[in-house]
Amino acid sequence: MPDAVGRRSVLREPAFLRLWAGATASGLATWALPFVLGLALLDGALGAAGLGVVLAARTLGFLAGVPVGGVLADRHSRRAVVRWAALLAALATPLIAAGLERSVPLMAVAAAVTGAGQGACRPAFQALTAEVVDVRDRARANAAMTMAVRVTVLVAPGATASLALLLDATALLTAIALLWLAAALLPPPPATAPPGTAPPPTSTTDPPAPPPTSTTGPPAQPPARTTDPPTGPREPAKPWDPAKPREPVEPRETVTPREPVVPLRGFGVGVFLGEFADGMREARRHPWFLAGLAALTAVIATGYSATGVVLPLVSRDLYGAGAVLAAATTAYTVGALVGALLVVRRRPSRRAGAQGWAALAGLACYGFAPLGLLFPVHPAVVVAAYAVAGAGIEVFNVPWFTATQREVDPRLLARVSSLDFLLSYGLAPLGLALIAPAIGAFGAAPVLAACALTCFLAPALAALAPGARHFGHRVANRH
């Protein structure tokens, strides 16, 4: 459906649909592997200890692949990084099947390689979205991406269990390899130049072109960044006068001076660390990003851990069955779909408003999940708490991804995204590992109270960071 200015919806663009299909295949393959290995455990093809070793190896591979994928995606074509990372996972997955009932070490090595491919895909997909989708359509595109994940989580368990009645674990692992193959081949080439490509030479003394005023969108080729390293003598910039009226501009660029990114040759450990450090320096240029990432990490390490460990126990001990567990997890997914739909339906405006504060408020809603487990309430209250938590997490996710794609230097976007995934998802297993001993030492009620308090306070503190109100620098300076 065309939007208000007659442009075709991004959801009908062939390039985005290919990207969406590839990311969905990647997400489905990522989710399905531990589920299929669990089925192998039930069938006796894999022991409990072996399952733990294989899943741990996959997690370690993921954590190693995320920063490497971020550096490579900023250095080379992001489409190529997605392709080779997904192909790596596609080739390694059949080796997991080959090790069933034969060799746990072979399965562990193959799972680590699969995890590395999965990890390398994440920042590359995030940066590729910014290249394929126009800046005006990224909120809807990111919402469509997250909705695909939620639908996968909602539908895939029943579908996989049904397939397990007809196929064994080896056949299901082969199907996962085919999903990775689809993830490698489906995404389109970017519409813009690969990262690191030098822009065409422009005059360094002429003033920058004025912002576009046409309602049909920015020109196909954006003007060169005036914050890139100079190639010749440049006139000193005039200081900005806050009292002087100025033309409204789209919140795409930032006003913080940007350090030049010096491309490095080779790919040794020192070179890799230097290039990843460039991404960390870019992240430090955005206080709202660091604060939001710290809040997101705290919420995942506490709120998600409460869901993973305490919810099954409460469902069994307090309510006497697993029905509350199933209903709460389903409500969380449905709530997330509703939250993503709310973001899709919201019309973009030239004045961004307090989108950052609204997103952080959505993130804080996850505190209702451990809070609902703290007291002996009616099961409907627990289910409603998880529905609110699911809606809130998507109200945060979509503006968060969109603002990162808009505000971060495109040459460093994949590295900054890898830092996001590395901390938020990488520390989640640590929270899961610590919450059970904490419950044993202090009891469930104090731990749940601490988790709920963390989920509420961390986003509130992040809202105090500079730029957090709008998830951007220039937007905050315009008002």
Coordinates of C-alpha atoms in Angstrom, one line a residue:
M1 CA 0.0 0.0 0.0
P2 CA 1.4 3.4 -0.9
D3 CA 2.0 5.8 2.0
A4 CA 0.7 9.4 2.4
V5 CA 3.1 10.8 -0.3
G6 CA 2.4 8.1 -2.8
R7 CA 5.5 6.0 -2.2
R8 CA 5.2 2.2 -2.3
S9 CA 5.4 0.6 1.1
V10 CA 8.7 -0.9 2.0
L11 CA 6.9 -4.2 2.8
R12 CA 6.2 -4.5 -1.0
E13 CA 9.7 -3.7 -2.2
P14 CA 11.4 -6.8 -3.7
A15 CA 14.8 -5.9 -2.3
F16 CA 13.5 -5.7 1.3
L17 CA 11.4 -8.8 0.9
R18 CA 14.5 -10.7 -0.1
L19 CA 16.4 -9.3 2.9
W20 CA 13.4 -10.1 5.2
A21 CA 13.2 -13.7 3.9
G22 CA 16.9 -14.2 4.4
A23 CA 16.9 -12.8 7.9
T24 CA 13.8 -14.9 8.7
A25 CA 15.5 -18.1 7.5
S26 CA 18.5 -17.2 9.6
G27 CA 16.4 -16.7 12.7
L28 CA 14.5 -19.9 12.1
A29 CA 17.7 -21.9 11.7
T30 CA 19.1 -20.3 14.9
W31 CA 16.0 -21.1 16.9
A32 CA 15.5 -24.6 15.6
L33 CA 19.0 -26.0 16.4
P34 CA 18.6 -26.3 20.2
F35 CA 15.1 -27.6 19.8
V36 CA 16.1 -30.3 17.4
L37 CA 19.0 -31.3 19.7
G38 CA 16.5 -31.5 22.5
L39 CA 14.5 -33.9 20.4
A40 CA 17.7 -35.9 19.8
L41 CA 18.1 -36.1 23.6
L42 CA 14.6 -37.5 24.0
D43 CA 15.3 -40.1 21.3
G44 CA 18.5 -41.2 23.0
A45 CA 20.8 -40.1 20.2
L46 CA 22.5 -37.6 22.5
G47 CA 23.1 -37.6 26.2
A48 CA 22.4 -34.7 28.6
A49 CA 26.0 -33.9 29.1
G50 CA 26.7 -34.0 25.4
L51 CA 23.8 -31.6 24.8
G52 CA 25.2 -29.2 27.3
V53 CA 28.6 -29.3 25.7
V54 CA 27.2 -28.8 22.2
L55 CA 25.0 -25.8 23.2
A56 CA 27.9 -24.3 25.1
A57 CA 30.2 -24.6 22.1
R58 CA 27.6 -22.9 19.9
T59 CA 27.3 -20.0 22.4
L60 CA 31.1 -19.5 22.5
G61 CA 31.2 -19.6 18.7
F62 CA 28.4 -17.0 18.5
L63 CA 30.3 -14.7 20.9
A64 CA 33.4 -15.0 18.9
G65 CA 31.7 -14.5 15.6
V66 CA 29.8 -11.3 16.5
P67 CA 32.8 -8.9 16.7
V68 CA 34.6 -10.6 13.8
G69 CA 31.5 -10.3 11.6
G70 CA 31.1 -6.6 12.6
V71 CA 34.7 -5.8 11.6
L72 CA 34.4 -7.7 8.3
A73 CA 31.0 -6.2 7.5
D74 CA 32.4 -2.7 7.8
R75 CA 35.5 -3.6 5.8
H76 CA 33.9 -5.6 3.0
S77 CA 30.6 -5.9 1.3
R78 CA 27.9 -6.6 4.0
R79 CA 26.1 -8.8 1.5
A80 CA 29.2 -10.9 1.1
V81 CA 29.7 -11.3 4.8
V82 CA 26.1 -12.5 5.2
R83 CA 26.6 -14.9 2.4
W84 CA 29.8 -16.5 3.6
A85 CA 28.8 -16.5 7.3
A86 CA 25.5 -18.3 6.4
L87 CA 27.3 -20.7 4.1
L88 CA 29.7 -21.5 6.9
A89 CA 26.7 -22.4 9.2
A90 CA 25.1 -24.4 6.3
L91 CA 28.2 -26.5 5.8
A92 CA 28.8 -27.1 9.5
T93 CA 25.3 -28.1 10.4
P94 CA 25.4 -31.5 8.6
L95 CA 28.5 -32.3 10.6
I96 CA 26.4 -32.0 13.8
A97 CA 24.1 -34.6 12.3
A98 CA 27.1 -36.8 11.4
G99 CA 28.3 -36.7 15.1
L100 CA 25.0 -37.9 16.5
E101 CA 25.5 -41.2 18.4
R102 CA 29.2 -41.1 17.2
S103 CA 31.3 -38.2 18.4
V104 CA 30.3 -35.4 20.8
P105 CA 33.6 -33.6 20.1
L106 CA 32.8 -33.5 16.4
M107 CA 29.3 -32.1 17.2
A108 CA 30.9 -29.5 19.5
V109 CA 33.3 -28.2 16.9
A110 CA 30.6 -28.1 14.2
A111 CA 28.3 -26.3 16.6
A112 CA 31.0 -23.7 17.4
V113 CA 31.4 -23.1 13.7
T114 CA 27.6 -22.8 13.2
G115 CA 27.5 -20.4 16.1
A116 CA 30.3 -18.3 14.6
G117 CA 28.4 -18.1 11.3
Q118 CA 25.2 -17.1 13.2
G119 CA 27.1 -14.5 15.2
A120 CA 28.7 -13.0 12.1
C121 CA 25.3 -12.7 10.4
R122 CA 23.7 -10.6 13.1
P123 CA 25.7 -7.3 12.7
A124 CA 26.0 -7.8 9.0
F125 CA 22.2 -8.1 8.6
Q126 CA 21.7 -5.0 10.8
A127 CA 24.1 -2.9 8.6
L128 CA 22.7 -4.4 5.4
T129 CA 19.2 -3.2 6.3
A130 CA 20.5 0.4 6.5
E131 CA 21.9 0.0 3.0
V132 CA 18.9 -1.7 1.4
V133 CA 16.1 0.3 3.1
D134 CA 15.6 4.1 2.7
V135 CA 15.9 6.0 6.0
R136 CA 12.2 7.0 6.0
D137 CA 11.2 3.3 5.9
R138 CA 13.6 1.8 8.4
A139 CA 11.2 1.8 11.3
R140 CA 8.7 -0.3 9.4
A141 CA 11.4 -2.5 8.1
N142 CA 12.8 -3.1 11.5
A143 CA 9.3 -3.8 12.8
A144 CA 8.8 -6.3 10.1
M145 CA 12.1 -8.0 11.0
T146 CA 11.2 -8.3 14.6
M147 CA 7.6 -9.5 13.8
A148 CA 9.1 -12.4 11.7
V149 CA 11.1 -13.4 14.8
R150 CA 8.1 -13.4 17.0
V151 CA 6.0 -15.4 14.5
T152 CA 8.8 -17.9 14.2
V153 CA 8.8 -18.4 18.0
L154 CA 5.0 -18.7 18.1
V155 CA 4.6 -21.1 15.2
A156 CA 7.9 -23.0 15.0
P157 CA 7.6 -25.2 18.1
G158 CA 4.4 -26.9 16.9
A159 CA 5.7 -27.1 13.3
T160 CA 9.0 -28.7 14.4
A161 CA 7.3 -31.1 16.8
S162 CA 4.9 -32.2 14.0
L163 CA 7.9 -32.7 11.6
A164 CA 9.6 -34.8 14.3
L165 CA 6.8 -37.3 14.0
L166 CA 7.8 -37.9 10.4
L167 CA 11.6 -37.1 10.3
D168 CA 14.5 -38.0 12.6
A169 CA 17.0 -35.6 14.0
T170 CA 19.4 -36.1 11.1
A171 CA 16.7 -35.0 8.6
L172 CA 15.7 -32.1 10.7
L173 CA 19.4 -30.9 11.0
T174 CA 19.6 -31.2 7.2
A175 CA 16.6 -28.9 6.9
I176 CA 18.3 -26.4 9.2
A177 CA 21.3 -26.5 6.8
L178 CA 18.9 -25.7 4.0
L179 CA 17.6 -22.7 5.9
W180 CA 21.1 -21.4 6.3
L181 CA 21.6 -21.9 2.6
A182 CA 18.5 -19.8 2.0
A183 CA 19.8 -17.1 4.3
A184 CA 23.0 -17.0 2.3
L185 CA 21.4 -16.7 -1.1
L186 CA 18.2 -14.6 -0.6
P187 CA 19.5 -11.2 0.6
P188 CA 19.9 -8.7 -2.2
P189 CA 23.0 -6.6 -3.0
P190 CA 22.9 -3.2 -1.3
A191 CA 21.6 -0.1 -3.2
T192 CA 24.6 2.0 -1.9
A193 CA 28.3 1.7 -2.3
P194 CA 30.1 -0.8 -0.1
P195 CA 31.5 0.5 3.2
G196 CA 34.9 2.0 2.9
T197 CA 34.3 3.2 -0.7
A198 CA 35.7 6.7 -1.1
P199 CA 33.1 9.3 -2.0
P200 CA 33.5 11.3 -5.2
P201 CA 35.7 14.3 -4.8
T202 CA 33.9 17.5 -3.9
S203 CA 34.9 21.1 -3.3
T204 CA 36.1 21.6 0.3
T205 CA 35.4 25.3 0.3
D206 CA 31.8 25.4 -1.0
P207 CA 29.1 25.3 1.6
P208 CA 27.2 22.0 1.9
A209 CA 24.0 21.6 -0.1
P210 CA 20.8 22.7 1.7
P211 CA 18.5 20.0 3.0
P212 CA 15.9 18.8 0.5
T213 CA 12.5 20.4 0.8
S214 CA 10.6 18.1 -1.5
T215 CA 8.0 15.9 0.3
T216 CA 8.9 13.0 -2.0
G217 CA 12.0 12.3 0.0
P218 CA 15.8 13.0 -0.3
P219 CA 17.6 12.7 -3.6
A220 CA 18.8 9.3 -4.7
Q221 CA 22.5 10.3 -4.1
P222 CA 22.9 12.0 -0.7
P223 CA 25.4 14.9 -0.4
A224 CA 28.9 14.0 0.8
R225 CA 29.4 14.1 4.5
T226 CA 31.2 17.3 5.6
T227 CA 32.5 15.5 8.7
D228 CA 34.7 13.1 6.7
P229 CA 38.5 13.6 6.8
P230 CA 39.4 16.6 4.6
T231 CA 41.3 16.0 1.4
G232 CA 42.5 19.6 1.0
P233 CA 42.5 23.0 2.7
R234 CA 39.2 23.8 4.4
E235 CA 37.9 27.1 5.6
P236 CA 37.3 27.2 9.3
A237 CA 33.7 26.4 10.2
K238 CA 31.6 29.2 11.6
P239 CA 30.3 28.5 15.2
W240 CA 26.7 27.6 15.4
D241 CA 24.5 30.3 16.9
P242 CA 21.5 28.7 18.8
A243 CA 19.5 31.9 18.5
K244 CA 19.7 32.0 14.7
P245 CA 16.7 30.3 13.0
R246 CA 17.6 27.5 10.7
E247 CA 15.9 25.2 8.2
P248 CA 14.4 22.0 9.7
V249 CA 16.5 18.9 8.7
E250 CA 15.9 15.2 8.9
P251 CA 17.5 13.6 12.1
R252 CA 20.1 11.7 10.0
E253 CA 23.4 13.4 10.8
T254 CA 25.0 14.2 14.2
V255 CA 26.7 17.3 15.3
T256 CA 29.4 15.7 17.3
P257 CA 32.8 15.8 15.5
R258 CA 33.7 12.5 14.0
E259 CA 37.2 11.0 14.2
P260 CA 38.5 9.8 10.9
V261 CA 38.4 6.1 10.3
V262 CA 41.7 4.9 9.0
P263 CA 41.4 1.7 7.0
L264 CA 44.0 -0.9 8.1
R265 CA 45.6 -3.6 6.0
G266 CA 45.6 -7.3 6.8
F267 CA 43.6 -9.0 9.4
G268 CA 46.0 -9.9 12.3
V269 CA 44.9 -9.8 15.9
G270 CA 46.3 -6.2 16.3
V271 CA 44.5 -5.0 13.2
F272 CA 41.2 -6.6 14.3
L273 CA 41.4 -5.1 17.8
G274 CA 42.3 -1.7 16.2
E275 CA 39.3 -1.8 13.9
F276 CA 36.9 -3.0 16.6
A277 CA 38.2 -0.2 18.8
D278 CA 37.1 2.2 16.1
G279 CA 33.6 0.9 16.6
M280 CA 33.9 1.4 20.4
R281 CA 35.0 4.9 19.9
E282 CA 32.1 5.6 17.6
A283 CA 29.8 4.1 20.3
R284 CA 31.2 6.5 22.9
R285 CA 30.3 9.4 20.7
H286 CA 26.6 8.6 21.4
P287 CA 26.0 8.7 25.2
W288 CA 22.4 7.7 24.6
F289 CA 23.6 4.5 22.9
L290 CA 25.9 3.5 25.7
A291 CA 23.2 4.3 28.3
G292 CA 20.5 2.4 26.4
L293 CA 22.8 -0.6 25.8
A294 CA 23.6 -0.7 29.5
A295 CA 19.9 -0.7 30.3
L296 CA 19.1 -3.3 27.7
T297 CA 21.9 -5.6 29.1
A298 CA 20.7 -5.2 32.6
V299 CA 17.1 -6.0 31.7
I300 CA 18.1 -9.1 29.7
A301 CA 20.5 -10.3 32.4
T302 CA 17.8 -10.0 35.1
G303 CA 14.4 -10.1 33.5
Y304 CA 15.1 -12.7 30.9
S305 CA 16.8 -14.9 33.5
A306 CA 13.8 -14.7 35.8
T307 CA 11.7 -15.8 32.9
G308 CA 14.0 -18.7 32.0
V309 CA 14.5 -20.0 35.5
V310 CA 11.7 -18.8 37.9
L311 CA 8.7 -18.9 35.6
P312 CA 8.8 -22.7 35.1
L313 CA 9.2 -23.2 38.9
V314 CA 6.3 -20.9 39.7
S315 CA 4.2 -22.6 37.1
R316 CA 4.8 -26.0 38.6
D317 CA 4.9 -25.2 42.3
L318 CA 2.3 -22.5 42.7
Y319 CA -0.2 -23.3 39.9
G320 CA 0.4 -27.1 39.8
A321 CA 0.9 -27.4 36.0
G322 CA 2.8 -26.1 33.0
A323 CA -0.3 -24.3 31.6
V324 CA 0.8 -21.0 33.1
L325 CA 4.3 -21.4 31.6
A326 CA 2.8 -22.0 28.1
A327 CA 0.3 -19.2 28.4
A328 CA 2.8 -16.7 29.7
T329 CA 5.4 -17.4 27.0
T330 CA 2.6 -17.3 24.3
A331 CA 1.3 -14.0 25.7
Y332 CA 4.8 -12.5 25.6
T333 CA 5.1 -13.4 21.9
V334 CA 1.6 -12.1 21.1
G335 CA 2.3 -8.9 23.1
A336 CA 5.5 -8.4 21.1
L337 CA 3.6 -8.7 17.9
V338 CA 1.2 -6.1 19.1
G339 CA 4.0 -3.8 20.1
A340 CA 5.7 -4.2 16.7
L341 CA 2.3 -3.4 15.0
L342 CA 1.9 -0.3 17.0
V343 CA 5.3 0.9 15.8
V344 CA 4.4 0.1 12.2
R345 CA 1.1 1.9 12.4
R346 CA 2.7 5.0 13.9
R347 CA 3.2 7.7 11.2
P348 CA 6.7 9.2 10.9
S349 CA 7.0 12.9 11.5
R350 CA 9.6 15.5 10.9
R351 CA 9.7 16.2 14.7
A352 CA 10.8 13.0 16.3
G353 CA 9.3 13.8 19.6
A354 CA 10.5 11.9 22.7
Q355 CA 10.8 8.6 20.9
G356 CA 13.8 7.7 23.0
W357 CA 12.0 8.1 26.3
A358 CA 9.0 6.2 24.9
A359 CA 11.3 3.4 23.9
L360 CA 13.0 3.2 27.3
A361 CA 9.6 3.2 29.0
G362 CA 8.7 0.2 26.8
L363 CA 12.0 -1.5 27.9
A364 CA 11.1 -0.8 31.6
C365 CA 7.8 -2.7 31.1
Y366 CA 9.8 -5.9 31.2
G367 CA 9.9 -5.4 35.0
F368 CA 6.2 -6.4 35.2
A369 CA 7.3 -10.0 34.3
P370 CA 9.4 -10.7 37.4
L371 CA 6.9 -8.6 39.4
G372 CA 4.0 -10.8 38.4
L373 CA 5.9 -13.8 39.7
L374 CA 6.7 -12.2 43.0
F375 CA 3.2 -12.6 44.5
P376 CA 0.6 -15.4 44.5
V377 CA -1.7 -13.8 42.1
H378 CA -4.3 -15.2 39.7
P379 CA -2.7 -16.8 36.7
A380 CA -4.3 -14.2 34.4
V381 CA -2.2 -11.5 36.1
V382 CA 1.0 -13.4 35.2
V383 CA -0.2 -13.9 31.7
A384 CA -1.1 -10.2 31.4
A385 CA 2.3 -9.1 32.8
Y386 CA 4.1 -11.1 30.2
A387 CA 1.9 -9.6 27.4
V388 CA 2.8 -6.1 28.6
A389 CA 6.5 -7.1 28.8
G390 CA 6.4 -8.4 25.2
A391 CA 4.7 -5.3 23.9
G392 CA 7.2 -3.1 25.7
I393 CA 10.3 -4.9 24.4
E394 CA 9.3 -4.3 20.8
V395 CA 8.3 -0.7 21.5
F396 CA 12.0 -0.4 22.5
N397 CA 13.6 -2.6 19.8
V398 CA 12.3 -0.9 16.7
P399 CA 13.2 2.7 17.6
W400 CA 16.5 1.4 19.0
F401 CA 17.6 -0.4 15.8
T402 CA 16.3 2.5 13.7
A403 CA 18.1 5.2 15.6
T404 CA 21.3 3.2 15.6
Q405 CA 21.1 2.9 11.8
R406 CA 20.4 6.6 11.5
E407 CA 22.9 8.1 14.0
V408 CA 25.9 5.9 13.8
D409 CA 28.6 6.5 11.1
P410 CA 27.7 4.1 8.3
R411 CA 31.3 3.0 8.0
L412 CA 31.2 1.8 11.6
L413 CA 27.6 0.6 11.8
A414 CA 28.3 -3.1 11.8
R415 CA 31.0 -2.8 14.5
V416 CA 28.7 -0.8 16.7
S417 CA 25.9 -3.3 16.2
S418 CA 28.2 -6.1 17.0
L419 CA 29.0 -4.4 20.3
D420 CA 25.2 -4.2 20.9
F421 CA 24.7 -7.9 20.3
L422 CA 27.9 -8.9 22.1
L423 CA 26.9 -7.3 25.4
S424 CA 23.1 -7.7 25.4
Y425 CA 23.0 -11.3 24.2
G426 CA 26.5 -12.3 25.4
L427 CA 25.8 -11.5 29.0
A428 CA 22.4 -13.3 29.0
P429 CA 23.9 -16.7 29.8
L430 CA 25.8 -15.2 32.7
G431 CA 22.5 -14.0 34.2
L432 CA 21.0 -17.5 33.7
A433 CA 24.0 -19.0 35.4
L434 CA 23.9 -16.7 38.4
I435 CA 20.1 -16.5 39.1
A436 CA 19.7 -20.1 40.2
P437 CA 22.5 -19.9 42.9
A438 CA 21.1 -16.5 43.9
I439 CA 17.7 -18.1 44.5
G440 CA 19.3 -20.9 46.5
A441 CA 21.2 -18.4 48.7
F442 CA 18.6 -15.6 49.2
G443 CA 15.3 -17.1 48.2
A444 CA 13.1 -16.5 45.1
A445 CA 11.2 -13.4 46.5
P446 CA 14.3 -11.2 47.1
V447 CA 15.8 -12.2 43.7
L448 CA 12.6 -11.5 41.8
A449 CA 12.3 -8.1 43.6
A450 CA 15.8 -7.2 42.6
C451 CA 15.2 -8.3 39.0
A452 CA 12.0 -6.2 38.8
L453 CA 13.7 -3.2 40.4
T454 CA 16.6 -3.5 38.0
C455 CA 14.2 -3.6 35.0
F456 CA 12.4 -0.5 36.1
L457 CA 15.5 1.6 37.2
A458 CA 18.0 0.8 34.5
P459 CA 15.9 2.4 31.6
A460 CA 15.0 5.3 33.9
L461 CA 18.6 6.0 34.5
A462 CA 19.4 5.6 30.8
A463 CA 16.8 8.3 30.1
L464 CA 19.0 10.9 31.8
A465 CA 21.9 10.4 29.3
P466 CA 22.4 13.2 26.7
G467 CA 20.4 12.5 23.6
A468 CA 18.3 9.8 25.2
R469 CA 15.1 11.7 24.8
H470 CA 15.3 11.5 21.0
F471 CA 17.9 8.7 20.6
G472 CA 20.1 11.1 18.7
H473 CA 22.2 14.3 19.0
R474 CA 20.9 16.6 16.3
V475 CA 17.2 16.0 17.2
A476 CA 18.0 16.9 20.8
N477 CA 19.8 20.1 19.7
R478 CA 16.9 21.3 17.5
H479 CA 14.5 21.8 20.4

